[in-house]
Amino acid sequence: MISVRNITKKFGHLTVLTDVSLEVAPQEVVVIIGPSGSGKSTFLRCLNGLEKVTKGEIFINNVEITHSKTNLSKVRKEVGMVFQRFNLFQHLTALQNITIGPVEVLKLSKKEAEDRAYALLEKVGLKDKAHSYPDQLSGGQQQRVAIARALAMNPIVMLFDEPTSALDPEMVGEVLAVMKDLAKEGMTMLVVTHEMGFAREVGDRVLFMDEGRIVEEGKPSELFGNPKEERTKLFLSKIL
Amino acid sequence: MDSGTLGIIFDAMPMLIEGVKLTVIYSIAAIIPATIVGLIFALLKLSSLGFLRRIGEVYVHVFRGLPLLVVIFYIYFAVPHVLPMHAWFGDSYRFIAAIIALTLNEGAYITEIIRAGILSIDHGQTEAAYSIGMNKFQAMRFIILPQAFKRMIPPLMNQFIQTIKDTSLLSAISVAELTRQGQIYISTSFAALQIWTAVAIMYLIVILSLTAISTKLERRWQIDKR
């Protein structure tokens, strides 16, 4: 489903990703952990073209998104993304945030888009907040709307970029619960997170990144229970 | 002022009101294209393509750098030496030249107002728009501009007020707007104090009514939409 082949990403002289490769199977949940500055977020952002890779190829459903001729907007319809800082459209209500993509990009009718949006709001437990603006919602509520917004496009894969890092502790659970449900339904997911409990419980595979490379990967039980690399051990000893 | 003062002002009133009408017409006729020009050049200046950015920069530098009066003279008196404007447009070239000059000048300032408004919107909004498959145009149209526009209202109002005042320079090419009408009346009546007082008050009335409308609009948009 996702095939990343030897990508390198440089910002000027700074190399953020070095020769990273990854294969993700349909319905797989891959969790990416690592210290800040290790390139996890940049890696995720490369997968929907928000960052352009310097070298290497990325294929999503056999479409090479790193090819200069590829229409990125088309690819992004199928790749949902959830941001650390939610990035809900501030001038639109929760409902409008969810319907604007289906209406303007997928060309659904307003009625169809709203039916879909209400169903998604119900799924994330916010049906009563349909007409609230983002600044009237708590962080956890905003992030759940943001997840619904991404799901409204019927993506084949969802990318989560530290979705709970900007939340108050008591709101983390409600967002993780929504993500767990998604994983159970078989959504293919890549999740950058510091929530080790989530990684252990939901992840099919955990990647540990440091200094722009994938240092170690494995099943959560293996990577957390019996890390092989010194760097991984050091990192886990600090956070667990 | 003595009792004759009111008589003079009363006598001049029909002319001055004609002048106010033209001042308002020229202002509106300039503000609308200047806003469109400003939007276009703001988008050029924000383009990812270097040569488009250059075009936008040159435009702003040139027309922000030239005195409006010089632009008015240039288009009304100089351009007809190169292009047969009077043959093409006849008497209406005065109006056309005036609107082109005002549009080019005000458009340069509006370019910077709109550009600043767009840049003030968090880049995360653009990224979120891209992430649901919007292209650049859709992200601008549905996500960035609606939010930026609200922040642009106060500086745009400043610029619109400036435009109204700038139409007084059109008196130099004999557009019969308010200032010109005042000059004409004074040239035969010599009532400078009375007429310039009346002219000043009439400018204030026009500009304060625009301010009132804009305050109302700003308030309404802030309540209904964020």
PDB file of N, CA and C in Angstrom, chain A residues 45 48 50 73 76-77 79 81 83 85 87-91 100-101 104-105 107 133 135-136 149 153, chain B residues 122-136 138 142-144 146-147 150 224-226:
ATOM      1  N   ARG A  45       5.269  13.843   6.780  1.00  0.00           N
ATOM      2  CA  ARG A  45       4.862  14.913   5.866  1.00  0.00           C
ATOM      3  C   ARG A  45       5.325  14.646   4.436  1.00  0.00           C
ATOM      4  N   ASN A  48       2.590  12.603   2.168  1.00  0.00           N
ATOM      5  CA  ASN A  48       1.509  13.225   1.385  1.00  0.00           C
ATOM      6  C   ASN A  48       2.004  14.463   0.651  1.00  0.00           C
ATOM      7  N   LEU A  50       3.601  17.098   1.558  1.00  0.00           N
ATOM      8  CA  LEU A  50       3.730  18.421   2.182  1.00  0.00           C
ATOM      9  C   LEU A  50       5.197  18.825   2.229  1.00  0.00           C
ATOM     10  N   SER A  73      -2.622  16.859  -5.449  1.00  0.00           N
ATOM     11  CA  SER A  73      -3.963  17.039  -4.888  1.00  0.00           C
ATOM     12  C   SER A  73      -4.759  15.748  -4.978  1.00  0.00           C
ATOM     13  N   ARG A  76      -3.531  13.372  -2.323  1.00  0.00           N
ATOM     14  CA  ARG A  76      -3.884  13.787  -0.962  1.00  0.00           C
ATOM     15  C   ARG A  76      -5.339  13.506  -0.619  1.00  0.00           C
ATOM     16  N   LYS A  77      -6.218  13.403  -1.651  1.00  0.00           N
ATOM     17  CA  LYS A  77      -7.608  13.035  -1.386  1.00  0.00           C
ATOM     18  C   LYS A  77      -7.663  11.685  -0.698  1.00  0.00           C
ATOM     19  N   VAL A  79      -5.108  10.301   1.094  1.00  0.00           N
ATOM     20  CA  VAL A  79      -4.217  10.209   2.250  1.00  0.00           C
ATOM     21  C   VAL A  79      -4.673  11.229   3.292  1.00  0.00           C
ATOM     22  N   MET A  81      -4.731  13.328   6.781  1.00  0.00           N
ATOM     23  CA  MET A  81      -3.671  13.739   7.693  1.00  0.00           C
ATOM     24  C   MET A  81      -4.274  14.474   8.885  1.00  0.00           C
ATOM     25  N   PHE A  83      -3.075  16.757  12.229  1.00  0.00           N
ATOM     26  CA  PHE A  83      -1.920  17.543  12.646  1.00  0.00           C
ATOM     27  C   PHE A  83      -1.852  17.690  14.165  1.00  0.00           C
ATOM     28  N   ARG A  85      -1.347  20.421  15.750  1.00  0.00           N
ATOM     29  CA  ARG A  85      -2.110  21.596  16.180  1.00  0.00           C
ATOM     30  C   ARG A  85      -3.473  21.677  15.498  1.00  0.00           C
ATOM     31  N   ASN A  87      -5.275  22.384  13.204  1.00  0.00           N
ATOM     32  CA  ASN A  87      -5.440  23.137  11.963  1.00  0.00           C
ATOM     33  C   ASN A  87      -6.862  23.061  11.411  1.00  0.00           C
ATOM     34  N   LEU A  88      -7.849  23.154  12.289  1.00  0.00           N
ATOM     35  CA  LEU A  88      -9.223  23.273  11.787  1.00  0.00           C
ATOM     36  C   LEU A  88      -9.374  24.640  11.141  1.00  0.00           C
ATOM     37  N   PHE A  89     -10.247  24.707  10.141  1.00  0.00           N
ATOM     38  CA  PHE A  89     -10.486  25.985   9.475  1.00  0.00           C
ATOM     39  C   PHE A  89     -11.276  26.884  10.425  1.00  0.00           C
ATOM     40  N   GLN A  90     -10.635  27.957  10.853  1.00  0.00           N
ATOM     41  CA  GLN A  90     -11.161  28.778  11.945  1.00  0.00           C
ATOM     42  C   GLN A  90     -12.474  29.489  11.596  1.00  0.00           C
ATOM     43  N   HIS A  91     -12.705  29.732  10.311  1.00  0.00           N
ATOM     44  CA  HIS A  91     -13.892  30.495   9.915  1.00  0.00           C
ATOM     45  C   HIS A  91     -15.086  29.591   9.624  1.00  0.00           C
ATOM     46  N   ILE A 100     -16.483  20.677   3.664  1.00  0.00           N
ATOM     47  CA  ILE A 100     -15.893  21.491   2.586  1.00  0.00           C
ATOM     48  C   ILE A 100     -15.039  20.659   1.633  1.00  0.00           C
ATOM     49  N   GLY A 101     -14.351  19.660   2.160  1.00  0.00           N
ATOM     50  CA  GLY A 101     -13.550  18.805   1.281  1.00  0.00           C
ATOM     51  C   GLY A 101     -14.425  17.992   0.340  1.00  0.00           C
ATOM     52  N   GLU A 104     -16.182  20.544  -2.199  1.00  0.00           N
ATOM     53  CA  GLU A 104     -15.361  21.278  -3.166  1.00  0.00           C
ATOM     54  C   GLU A 104     -14.367  20.395  -3.908  1.00  0.00           C
ATOM     55  N   VAL A 105     -13.898  19.334  -3.254  1.00  0.00           N
ATOM     56  CA  VAL A 105     -12.877  18.496  -3.895  1.00  0.00           C
ATOM     57  C   VAL A 105     -13.503  17.251  -4.538  1.00  0.00           C
ATOM     58  N   LYS A 107     -16.713  16.901  -5.045  1.00  0.00           N
ATOM     59  CA  LYS A 107     -17.907  17.336  -5.779  1.00  0.00           C
ATOM     60  C   LYS A 107     -19.169  16.577  -5.365  1.00  0.00           C
ATOM     61  N   TYR A 133     -17.934  26.651  16.354  1.00  0.00           N
ATOM     62  CA  TYR A 133     -16.698  27.028  15.672  1.00  0.00           C
ATOM     63  C   TYR A 133     -15.514  26.444  16.445  1.00  0.00           C
ATOM     64  N   ASP A 135     -12.928  27.631  17.838  1.00  0.00           N
ATOM     65  CA  ASP A 135     -12.495  28.256  19.095  1.00  0.00           C
ATOM     66  C   ASP A 135     -13.536  28.104  20.207  1.00  0.00           C
ATOM     67  N   GLN A 136     -14.649  27.445  19.891  1.00  0.00           N
ATOM     68  CA  GLN A 136     -15.618  27.131  20.945  1.00  0.00           C
ATOM     69  C   GLN A 136     -15.456  25.690  21.426  1.00  0.00           C
ATOM     70  N   ARG A 149     -12.796  15.269   9.726  1.00  0.00           N
ATOM     71  CA  ARG A 149     -12.564  16.004   8.472  1.00  0.00           C
ATOM     72  C   ARG A 149     -11.730  15.156   7.502  1.00  0.00           C
ATOM     73  N   MET A 153     -13.049  12.332   3.524  1.00  0.00           N
ATOM     74  CA  MET A 153     -12.546  12.160   2.154  1.00  0.00           C
ATOM     75  C   MET A 153     -12.431  10.676   1.783  1.00  0.00           C
TER      76      MET A 153
ATOM     77  N   ASP B 122      -2.177  31.578   9.537  1.00  0.00           N
ATOM     78  CA  ASP B 122      -1.266  30.497   9.901  1.00  0.00           C
ATOM     79  C   ASP B 122      -1.085  29.508   8.746  1.00  0.00           C
ATOM     80  N   HIS B 123       0.172  29.133   8.493  1.00  0.00           N
ATOM     81  CA  HIS B 123       0.449  28.230   7.383  1.00  0.00           C
ATOM     82  C   HIS B 123      -0.236  26.867   7.566  1.00  0.00           C
ATOM     83  N   GLY B 124      -0.520  26.502   8.802  1.00  0.00           N
ATOM     84  CA  GLY B 124      -1.225  25.249   9.073  1.00  0.00           C
ATOM     85  C   GLY B 124      -2.573  25.182   8.366  1.00  0.00           C
ATOM     86  N   GLN B 125      -3.214  26.326   8.165  1.00  0.00           N
ATOM     87  CA  GLN B 125      -4.503  26.350   7.458  1.00  0.00           C
ATOM     88  C   GLN B 125      -4.319  25.900   6.012  1.00  0.00           C
ATOM     89  N   THR B 126      -3.247  26.387   5.380  1.00  0.00           N
ATOM     90  CA  THR B 126      -2.962  25.990   4.002  1.00  0.00           C
ATOM     91  C   THR B 126      -2.639  24.505   3.941  1.00  0.00           C
ATOM     92  N   GLU B 127      -1.814  24.049   4.889  1.00  0.00           N
ATOM     93  CA  GLU B 127      -1.441  22.633   4.879  1.00  0.00           C
ATOM     94  C   GLU B 127      -2.659  21.743   5.071  1.00  0.00           C
ATOM     95  N   ALA B 128      -3.564  22.159   5.965  1.00  0.00           N
ATOM     96  CA  ALA B 128      -4.773  21.372   6.186  1.00  0.00           C
ATOM     97  C   ALA B 128      -5.615  21.340   4.912  1.00  0.00           C
ATOM     98  N   ALA B 129      -5.690  22.480   4.223  1.00  0.00           N
ATOM     99  CA  ALA B 129      -6.452  22.524   2.971  1.00  0.00           C
ATOM    100  C   ALA B 129      -5.832  21.586   1.937  1.00  0.00           C
ATOM    101  N   TYR B 130      -4.511  21.632   1.811  1.00  0.00           N
ATOM    102  CA  TYR B 130      -3.835  20.718   0.877  1.00  0.00           C
ATOM    103  C   TYR B 130      -4.099  19.266   1.267  1.00  0.00           C
ATOM    104  N   SER B 131      -4.094  19.005   2.591  1.00  0.00           N
ATOM    105  CA  SER B 131      -4.174  17.617   3.039  1.00  0.00           C
ATOM    106  C   SER B 131      -5.537  16.994   2.749  1.00  0.00           C
ATOM    107  N   ILE B 132      -6.572  17.818   2.495  1.00  0.00           N
ATOM    108  CA  ILE B 132      -7.843  17.216   2.066  1.00  0.00           C
ATOM    109  C   ILE B 132      -8.002  17.339   0.550  1.00  0.00           C
ATOM    110  N   GLY B 133      -6.878  17.499  -0.139  1.00  0.00           N
ATOM    111  CA  GLY B 133      -6.906  17.411  -1.596  1.00  0.00           C
ATOM    112  C   GLY B 133      -7.210  18.702  -2.326  1.00  0.00           C
ATOM    113  N   MET B 134      -7.225  19.824  -1.600  1.00  0.00           N
ATOM    114  CA  MET B 134      -7.457  21.083  -2.312  1.00  0.00           C
ATOM    115  C   MET B 134      -6.192  21.477  -3.072  1.00  0.00           C
ATOM    116  N   ASN B 135      -6.385  22.109  -4.235  1.00  0.00           N
ATOM    117  CA  ASN B 135      -5.238  22.663  -4.930  1.00  0.00           C
ATOM    118  C   ASN B 135      -4.996  24.094  -4.414  1.00  0.00           C
ATOM    119  N   LYS B 136      -3.975  24.741  -4.935  1.00  0.00           N
ATOM    120  CA  LYS B 136      -3.629  26.080  -4.440  1.00  0.00           C
ATOM    121  C   LYS B 136      -4.793  27.056  -4.557  1.00  0.00           C
ATOM    122  N   GLN B 138      -8.048  26.430  -4.731  1.00  0.00           N
ATOM    123  CA  GLN B 138      -9.140  26.142  -3.786  1.00  0.00           C
ATOM    124  C   GLN B 138      -8.765  26.539  -2.363  1.00  0.00           C
ATOM    125  N   PHE B 142     -11.234  29.131  -0.643  1.00  0.00           N
ATOM    126  CA  PHE B 142     -12.170  28.680   0.391  1.00  0.00           C
ATOM    127  C   PHE B 142     -11.631  28.812   1.812  1.00  0.00           C
ATOM    128  N   ILE B 143     -10.303  28.803   1.953  1.00  0.00           N
ATOM    129  CA  ILE B 143      -9.737  28.750   3.300  1.00  0.00           C
ATOM    130  C   ILE B 143      -8.991  30.037   3.674  1.00  0.00           C
ATOM    131  N   ILE B 144      -8.085  30.474   2.830  1.00  0.00           N
ATOM    132  CA  ILE B 144      -7.216  31.587   3.218  1.00  0.00           C
ATOM    133  C   ILE B 144      -7.899  32.945   3.053  1.00  0.00           C
ATOM    134  N   PRO B 146     -11.087  33.968   2.821  1.00  0.00           N
ATOM    135  CA  PRO B 146     -12.185  34.340   3.727  1.00  0.00           C
ATOM    136  C   PRO B 146     -11.684  34.769   5.109  1.00  0.00           C
ATOM    137  N   GLN B 147     -10.616  34.112   5.585  1.00  0.00           N
ATOM    138  CA  GLN B 147     -10.086  34.485   6.894  1.00  0.00           C
ATOM    139  C   GLN B 147      -9.256  35.760   6.810  1.00  0.00           C
ATOM    140  N   LYS B 150     -11.232  39.370   6.547  1.00  0.00           N
ATOM    141  CA  LYS B 150     -11.701  40.057   7.753  1.00  0.00           C
ATOM    142  C   LYS B 150     -10.603  40.921   8.371  1.00  0.00           C
ATOM    143  N   ASP B 224     -21.478  37.099  13.004  1.00  0.00           N
ATOM    144  CA  ASP B 224     -21.976  35.932  12.286  1.00  0.00           C
ATOM    145  C   ASP B 224     -20.890  34.907  11.994  1.00  0.00           C
ATOM    146  N   LYS B 225     -19.762  35.418  11.523  1.00  0.00           N
ATOM    147  CA  LYS B 225     -18.715  34.502  11.053  1.00  0.00           C
ATOM    148  C   LYS B 225     -17.419  34.864  11.728  1.00  0.00           C
ATOM    149  N   ARG B 226     -16.632  33.854  11.906  1.00  0.00           N
ATOM    150  CA  ARG B 226     -15.322  34.141  12.475  1.00  0.00           C
ATOM    151  C   ARG B 226     -14.277  34.271  11.398  1.00  0.00           C
TER     152      ARG B 226
END
